[in-house]
Amino acid sequence: MRVWLLLLGRQAVLVVGAILCYFGVRGFTEGAIEIADRNAGWIFDLERDLLLDLELGLQSALLDHRALLDLANWVYIWMHWPLITVTLVWLFVRHRPTYFEFRNAIFISGAIGLVIYASFPATPPRLFDGAFVDTVTQHSHSYRVLQPPGLVNKYAAMPSLHMGWNLLAAITWFRASRARWRLVPVVMMPLMMAWATVATANHWVLDVLAGSTVALTGLAIETVRQRGGPDRPVQSEGNGGLVGA
């Protein structure tokens, strides 16, 4: 019991620290509207040059189909924080070493993301151009309950950690599960999130690519750290549990 309480206490401290960092960046970029719009314009121009400006086309394809619109909103809402929470709990209970890897990869990639949010605030499509529709706000109430507007950094479009952390969860499911169907979430979860983040006008295509890169960078750093660093989960004597950072 003491080991479990110690572990849970450490996780709480880390989560609170991460939240404080997020609010610090949110306050730092809250009034940077002109800079965020300028950066979003740069992203849009680069996408156009690279033939990656797919946002309006993807959203237009679902606006006349309520089932697709609801699916995109559902994926964007429920396959982010709820999925991450379920994954963390499952790993903590059943696959403790993998839990630490997943948690640390999220923290590392999140730290990289915060640096980018602070130095490169970017307006999402839904706030950049009147041609886009904020489908999540207009057609769903769940997201604003799970993540109230006062807690959201409106200019944290680049990179998309919705995409990045969903990709990390898919990879972790593949590594931790021995079920034959384990390849399905690895393929389907990131593809669905990539589509949903763009189709709901919450992120640019380049945000999705950047979010995947940042997440994989965080996972790579954690993998190298585990192989060569002293701070790794170790077997706890007495109860067969695992103690980690």
mmCIF file of C-alpha atoms in Angstrom:
data_model
loop_
_atom_site.group_PDB
_atom_site.id
_atom_site.type_symbol
_atom_site.label_atom_id
_atom_site.label_comp_id
_atom_site.label_asym_id
_atom_site.label_seq_id
_atom_site.Cartn_x
_atom_site.Cartn_y
_atom_site.Cartn_z
ATOM 1 C CA MET A 1 0.000 0.000 0.000
ATOM 2 C CA ARG A 2 2.827 2.420 0.843
ATOM 3 C CA VAL A 3 4.437 1.755 -2.534
ATOM 4 C CA TRP A 4 1.160 2.455 -4.339
ATOM 5 C CA LEU A 5 0.595 5.683 -2.406
ATOM 6 C CA LEU A 6 4.141 6.805 -3.180
ATOM 7 C CA LEU A 7 3.669 6.109 -6.878
ATOM 8 C CA LEU A 8 0.293 7.860 -7.015
ATOM 9 C CA GLY A 9 1.704 10.856 -5.138
ATOM 10 C CA ARG A 10 4.519 11.198 -7.622
ATOM 11 C CA GLN A 11 2.112 11.032 -10.548
ATOM 12 C CA ALA A 12 -0.056 13.748 -8.984
ATOM 13 C CA VAL A 13 2.937 16.051 -8.531
ATOM 14 C CA LEU A 14 4.002 15.546 -12.132
ATOM 15 C CA VAL A 15 0.497 16.195 -13.466
ATOM 16 C CA VAL A 16 0.099 19.380 -11.413
ATOM 17 C CA GLY A 17 3.484 20.592 -12.633
ATOM 18 C CA ALA A 18 2.491 19.959 -16.225
ATOM 19 C CA ILE A 19 -0.787 21.860 -15.741
ATOM 20 C CA LEU A 20 1.068 24.846 -14.254
ATOM 21 C CA CYS A 21 3.415 24.885 -17.244
ATOM 22 C CA TYR A 22 0.452 24.805 -19.591
ATOM 23 C CA PHE A 23 -1.257 27.742 -17.885
ATOM 24 C CA GLY A 24 2.012 29.668 -18.004
ATOM 25 C CA VAL A 25 2.246 29.230 -21.755
ATOM 26 C CA ARG A 26 -1.465 29.963 -22.182
ATOM 27 C CA GLY A 27 -1.070 33.269 -20.378
ATOM 28 C CA PHE A 28 2.055 34.044 -22.359
ATOM 29 C CA THR A 29 0.331 33.653 -25.729
ATOM 30 C CA GLU A 30 -3.217 34.739 -24.834
ATOM 31 C CA GLY A 31 -2.873 38.210 -26.365
ATOM 32 C CA ALA A 32 -0.678 37.249 -29.304
ATOM 33 C CA ILE A 33 -3.518 37.346 -31.812
ATOM 34 C CA GLU A 34 -1.691 39.230 -34.569
ATOM 35 C CA ILE A 35 1.393 37.040 -34.250
ATOM 36 C CA ALA A 36 -0.740 33.884 -34.219
ATOM 37 C CA ASP A 37 -2.633 35.020 -37.322
ATOM 38 C CA ARG A 38 0.610 35.846 -39.103
ATOM 39 C CA ASN A 39 2.065 32.456 -38.262
ATOM 40 C CA ALA A 40 -1.114 30.725 -39.416
ATOM 41 C CA GLY A 41 -0.879 32.635 -42.686
ATOM 42 C CA TRP A 42 2.678 31.402 -43.110
ATOM 43 C CA ILE A 43 1.521 27.814 -42.489
ATOM 44 C CA PHE A 44 -1.293 28.191 -45.003
ATOM 45 C CA ASP A 45 1.023 29.616 -47.665
ATOM 46 C CA LEU A 46 3.552 26.830 -47.129
ATOM 47 C CA GLU A 47 0.838 24.199 -47.368
ATOM 48 C CA ARG A 48 -0.393 25.719 -50.608
ATOM 49 C CA ASP A 49 3.122 25.606 -52.055
ATOM 50 C CA LEU A 50 3.447 21.959 -50.961
ATOM 51 C CA LEU A 51 -0.062 21.084 -52.212
ATOM 52 C CA LEU A 52 -1.077 20.158 -48.663
ATOM 53 C CA ASP A 53 -3.875 22.717 -48.217
ATOM 54 C CA LEU A 54 -6.548 20.049 -47.711
ATOM 55 C CA GLU A 55 -8.397 21.562 -44.759
ATOM 56 C CA LEU A 56 -11.330 23.194 -46.539
ATOM 57 C CA GLY A 57 -11.881 20.224 -48.842
ATOM 58 C CA LEU A 58 -11.915 17.730 -45.978
ATOM 59 C CA GLN A 59 -14.355 19.818 -43.971
ATOM 60 C CA SER A 60 -16.638 20.500 -46.924
ATOM 61 C CA ALA A 61 -16.936 16.753 -47.489
ATOM 62 C CA LEU A 62 -18.528 16.192 -44.090
ATOM 63 C CA LEU A 63 -20.642 19.314 -43.468
ATOM 64 C CA ASP A 64 -23.576 17.915 -45.467
ATOM 65 C CA HIS A 65 -23.349 14.520 -43.763
ATOM 66 C CA ARG A 66 -24.303 14.730 -40.110
ATOM 67 C CA ALA A 67 -23.098 11.194 -39.380
ATOM 68 C CA LEU A 68 -19.585 12.019 -40.624
ATOM 69 C CA LEU A 69 -19.615 15.331 -38.784
ATOM 70 C CA ASP A 70 -20.588 13.638 -35.513
ATOM 71 C CA LEU A 71 -17.924 10.971 -36.070
ATOM 72 C CA ALA A 72 -15.214 13.592 -36.603
ATOM 73 C CA ASN A 73 -16.286 15.452 -33.461
ATOM 74 C CA TRP A 74 -16.444 12.192 -31.493
ATOM 75 C CA VAL A 75 -12.941 11.163 -32.546
ATOM 76 C CA TYR A 76 -11.507 14.596 -31.746
ATOM 77 C CA ILE A 77 -13.120 14.667 -28.302
ATOM 78 C CA TRP A 78 -13.030 11.107 -27.008
ATOM 79 C CA MET A 79 -9.836 9.833 -28.590
ATOM 80 C CA HIS A 80 -7.720 12.473 -26.877
ATOM 81 C CA TRP A 81 -7.866 12.988 -23.080
ATOM 82 C CA PRO A 82 -10.324 10.134 -22.371
ATOM 83 C CA LEU A 83 -8.213 7.719 -24.416
ATOM 84 C CA ILE A 84 -4.967 8.896 -22.821
ATOM 85 C CA THR A 85 -6.475 8.557 -19.331
ATOM 86 C CA VAL A 86 -7.741 5.029 -19.986
ATOM 87 C CA THR A 87 -4.375 4.057 -21.471
ATOM 88 C CA LEU A 88 -2.462 5.418 -18.477
ATOM 89 C CA VAL A 89 -4.706 3.616 -15.985
ATOM 90 C CA TRP A 90 -4.514 0.345 -17.905
ATOM 91 C CA LEU A 91 -0.740 0.528 -18.188
ATOM 92 C CA PHE A 92 -0.301 1.532 -14.541
ATOM 93 C CA VAL A 93 -2.275 -1.501 -13.386
ATOM 94 C CA ARG A 94 -1.188 -4.106 -15.929
ATOM 95 C CA HIS A 95 2.033 -2.994 -17.626
ATOM 96 C CA ARG A 96 3.965 -0.782 -15.231
ATOM 97 C CA PRO A 97 7.276 -0.469 -17.186
ATOM 98 C CA THR A 98 5.346 0.494 -20.325
ATOM 99 C CA TYR A 99 3.360 2.993 -18.247
ATOM 100 C CA PHE A 100 6.536 4.896 -17.375
ATOM 101 C CA GLU A 101 7.664 4.864 -20.991
ATOM 102 C CA PHE A 102 4.317 6.176 -22.229
ATOM 103 C CA ARG A 103 4.038 8.779 -19.469
ATOM 104 C CA ASN A 104 7.555 10.085 -19.986
ATOM 105 C CA ALA A 105 7.151 10.192 -23.768
ATOM 106 C CA ILE A 106 4.023 12.327 -23.257
ATOM 107 C CA PHE A 107 5.844 14.657 -20.844
ATOM 108 C CA ILE A 108 8.881 15.029 -23.120
ATOM 109 C CA SER A 109 6.835 15.662 -26.249
ATOM 110 C CA GLY A 110 4.544 17.951 -24.247
ATOM 111 C CA ALA A 111 7.544 19.994 -23.103
ATOM 112 C CA ILE A 112 8.700 20.314 -26.709
ATOM 113 C CA GLY A 113 5.180 21.329 -27.676
ATOM 114 C CA LEU A 114 5.030 24.011 -24.962
ATOM 115 C CA VAL A 115 8.254 25.555 -26.224
ATOM 116 C CA ILE A 116 6.798 25.709 -29.735
ATOM 117 C CA TYR A 117 3.464 27.093 -28.485
ATOM 118 C CA ALA A 118 5.287 29.871 -26.646
ATOM 119 C CA SER A 119 7.644 30.763 -29.494
ATOM 120 C CA PHE A 120 5.315 30.102 -32.434
ATOM 121 C CA PRO A 121 1.638 30.683 -31.525
ATOM 122 C CA ALA A 122 -0.585 29.815 -34.442
ATOM 123 C CA THR A 123 -4.281 30.366 -35.063
ATOM 124 C CA PRO A 124 -6.240 27.208 -35.961
ATOM 125 C CA PRO A 125 -8.291 27.197 -39.188
ATOM 126 C CA ARG A 126 -11.586 27.605 -37.263
ATOM 127 C CA LEU A 127 -10.439 31.040 -36.024
ATOM 128 C CA PHE A 128 -8.362 32.042 -39.030
ATOM 129 C CA ASP A 129 -10.831 32.075 -41.907
ATOM 130 C CA GLY A 130 -14.599 32.543 -41.920
ATOM 131 C CA ALA A 131 -14.869 29.789 -44.523
ATOM 132 C CA PHE A 132 -14.200 27.216 -41.816
ATOM 133 C CA VAL A 133 -16.800 25.939 -39.350
ATOM 134 C CA ASP A 134 -15.975 25.202 -35.720
ATOM 135 C CA THR A 135 -17.866 21.907 -35.779
ATOM 136 C CA VAL A 136 -16.879 20.870 -32.244
ATOM 137 C CA THR A 137 -18.286 24.032 -30.662
ATOM 138 C CA GLN A 138 -21.380 24.228 -32.846
ATOM 139 C CA HIS A 139 -22.425 20.596 -32.783
ATOM 140 C CA SER A 140 -21.098 19.127 -29.544
ATOM 141 C CA HIS A 141 -21.274 20.031 -25.864
ATOM 142 C CA SER A 142 -19.036 17.257 -24.536
ATOM 143 C CA TYR A 143 -15.742 18.894 -25.456
ATOM 144 C CA ARG A 144 -16.464 22.135 -23.634
ATOM 145 C CA VAL A 145 -17.423 20.125 -20.566
ATOM 146 C CA LEU A 146 -14.270 18.014 -20.677
ATOM 147 C CA GLN A 147 -12.101 20.985 -21.568
ATOM 148 C CA PRO A 148 -13.705 24.365 -20.683
ATOM 149 C CA PRO A 149 -12.757 27.335 -22.900
ATOM 150 C CA GLY A 150 -10.957 28.985 -19.987
ATOM 151 C CA LEU A 151 -8.473 26.110 -19.936
ATOM 152 C CA VAL A 152 -7.803 26.045 -23.663
ATOM 153 C CA ASN A 153 -4.907 27.766 -25.389
ATOM 154 C CA LYS A 154 -6.651 28.935 -28.564
ATOM 155 C CA TYR A 155 -3.356 29.542 -30.362
ATOM 156 C CA ALA A 156 -1.755 26.164 -29.674
ATOM 157 C CA ALA A 157 -2.388 24.769 -33.143
ATOM 158 C CA MET A 158 1.222 23.942 -34.034
ATOM 159 C CA PRO A 159 2.035 21.133 -33.276
ATOM 160 C CA SER A 160 -1.107 19.034 -32.847
ATOM 161 C CA LEU A 161 -0.655 16.990 -29.674
ATOM 162 C CA HIS A 162 -4.126 15.601 -30.304
ATOM 163 C CA MET A 163 -2.460 13.777 -33.164
ATOM 164 C CA GLY A 164 0.887 13.173 -31.503
ATOM 165 C CA TRP A 165 -0.395 11.662 -28.267
ATOM 166 C CA ASN A 166 -2.968 9.557 -30.099
ATOM 167 C CA LEU A 167 -0.096 8.126 -32.134
ATOM 168 C CA LEU A 168 1.843 7.409 -28.926
ATOM 169 C CA ALA A 169 -1.194 5.628 -27.468
ATOM 170 C CA ALA A 170 -1.543 3.488 -30.597
ATOM 171 C CA ILE A 171 2.122 2.490 -30.520
ATOM 172 C CA THR A 172 1.874 1.713 -26.805
ATOM 173 C CA TRP A 173 -1.209 -0.458 -27.305
ATOM 174 C CA PHE A 174 0.696 -2.412 -29.938
ATOM 175 C CA ARG A 175 3.680 -2.937 -27.650
ATOM 176 C CA ALA A 176 1.724 -3.826 -24.511
ATOM 177 C CA SER A 177 -1.007 -6.011 -25.974
ATOM 178 C CA ARG A 178 -0.558 -9.551 -27.208
ATOM 179 C CA ALA A 179 -3.976 -9.735 -28.847
ATOM 180 C CA ARG A 180 -4.096 -10.505 -32.547
ATOM 181 C CA TRP A 181 -6.082 -7.359 -33.233
ATOM 182 C CA ARG A 182 -3.361 -5.098 -31.816
ATOM 183 C CA LEU A 183 -2.360 -3.861 -35.272
ATOM 184 C CA VAL A 184 -5.824 -2.334 -35.759
ATOM 185 C CA PRO A 185 -5.433 0.592 -33.300
ATOM 186 C CA VAL A 186 -1.909 1.270 -34.564
ATOM 187 C CA VAL A 187 -3.291 1.908 -38.028
ATOM 188 C CA MET A 188 -6.819 3.172 -37.413
ATOM 189 C CA MET A 189 -6.418 5.436 -34.363
ATOM 190 C CA PRO A 190 -3.819 7.835 -35.856
ATOM 191 C CA LEU A 191 -5.536 7.891 -39.240
ATOM 192 C CA MET A 192 -8.885 8.747 -37.687
ATOM 193 C CA MET A 193 -7.358 11.433 -35.469
ATOM 194 C CA ALA A 194 -5.424 12.966 -38.375
ATOM 195 C CA TRP A 195 -8.665 13.202 -40.339
ATOM 196 C CA ALA A 196 -10.694 14.527 -37.399
ATOM 197 C CA THR A 197 -8.240 17.262 -36.349
ATOM 198 C CA VAL A 198 -8.222 18.689 -39.875
ATOM 199 C CA ALA A 199 -11.880 18.081 -40.788
ATOM 200 C CA THR A 200 -13.085 19.832 -37.617
ATOM 201 C CA ALA A 201 -10.883 22.847 -38.478
ATOM 202 C CA ASN A 202 -8.935 22.587 -35.237
ATOM 203 C CA HIS A 203 -5.558 22.033 -36.869
ATOM 204 C CA TRP A 204 -3.697 22.538 -40.122
ATOM 205 C CA VAL A 205 -2.281 19.571 -42.026
ATOM 206 C CA LEU A 206 1.246 20.679 -41.094
ATOM 207 C CA ASP A 207 0.175 20.725 -37.426
ATOM 208 C CA VAL A 208 -0.676 17.040 -37.734
ATOM 209 C CA LEU A 209 2.694 16.208 -39.289
ATOM 210 C CA ALA A 210 4.517 18.297 -36.686
ATOM 211 C CA GLY A 211 2.553 16.701 -33.832
ATOM 212 C CA SER A 212 3.501 13.220 -35.025
ATOM 213 C CA THR A 213 7.154 14.241 -35.304
ATOM 214 C CA VAL A 214 7.216 15.788 -31.822
ATOM 215 C CA ALA A 215 5.543 12.720 -30.279
ATOM 216 C CA LEU A 216 7.935 10.289 -31.948
ATOM 217 C CA THR A 217 10.844 12.473 -30.852
ATOM 218 C CA GLY A 218 9.620 12.271 -27.261
ATOM 219 C CA LEU A 219 9.321 8.486 -27.537
ATOM 220 C CA ALA A 220 12.807 8.200 -29.058
ATOM 221 C CA ILE A 221 14.347 10.315 -26.290
ATOM 222 C CA GLU A 222 12.632 8.223 -23.623
ATOM 223 C CA THR A 223 13.756 4.980 -25.288
ATOM 224 C CA VAL A 224 17.380 6.153 -25.336
ATOM 225 C CA ARG A 225 17.087 7.376 -21.736
ATOM 226 C CA GLN A 226 15.751 4.006 -20.572
ATOM 227 C CA ARG A 227 18.518 2.110 -22.289
ATOM 228 C CA GLY A 228 21.345 4.175 -20.883
ATOM 229 C CA GLY A 229 19.994 6.132 -17.911
ATOM 230 C CA PRO A 230 19.797 5.112 -14.269
ATOM 231 C CA ASP A 231 16.229 6.365 -13.761
ATOM 232 C CA ARG A 232 14.176 3.379 -14.823
ATOM 233 C CA PRO A 233 11.522 1.199 -13.182
ATOM 234 C CA VAL A 234 13.051 -1.366 -10.820
ATOM 235 C CA GLN A 235 11.635 -4.422 -9.145
ATOM 236 C CA SER A 236 10.353 -3.662 -5.676
ATOM 237 C CA GLU A 237 11.246 -6.206 -3.033
ATOM 238 C CA GLY A 238 8.514 -7.730 -0.983
ATOM 239 C CA ASN A 239 5.448 -7.334 -3.195
ATOM 240 C CA GLY A 240 6.655 -7.931 -6.733
ATOM 241 C CA GLY A 241 5.580 -4.432 -7.736
ATOM 242 C CA LEU A 242 7.421 -1.944 -9.844
ATOM 243 C CA VAL A 243 8.666 1.396 -8.673
ATOM 244 C CA GLY A 244 9.525 4.134 -11.130
ATOM 245 C CA ALA A 245 10.032 7.828 -11.389
#
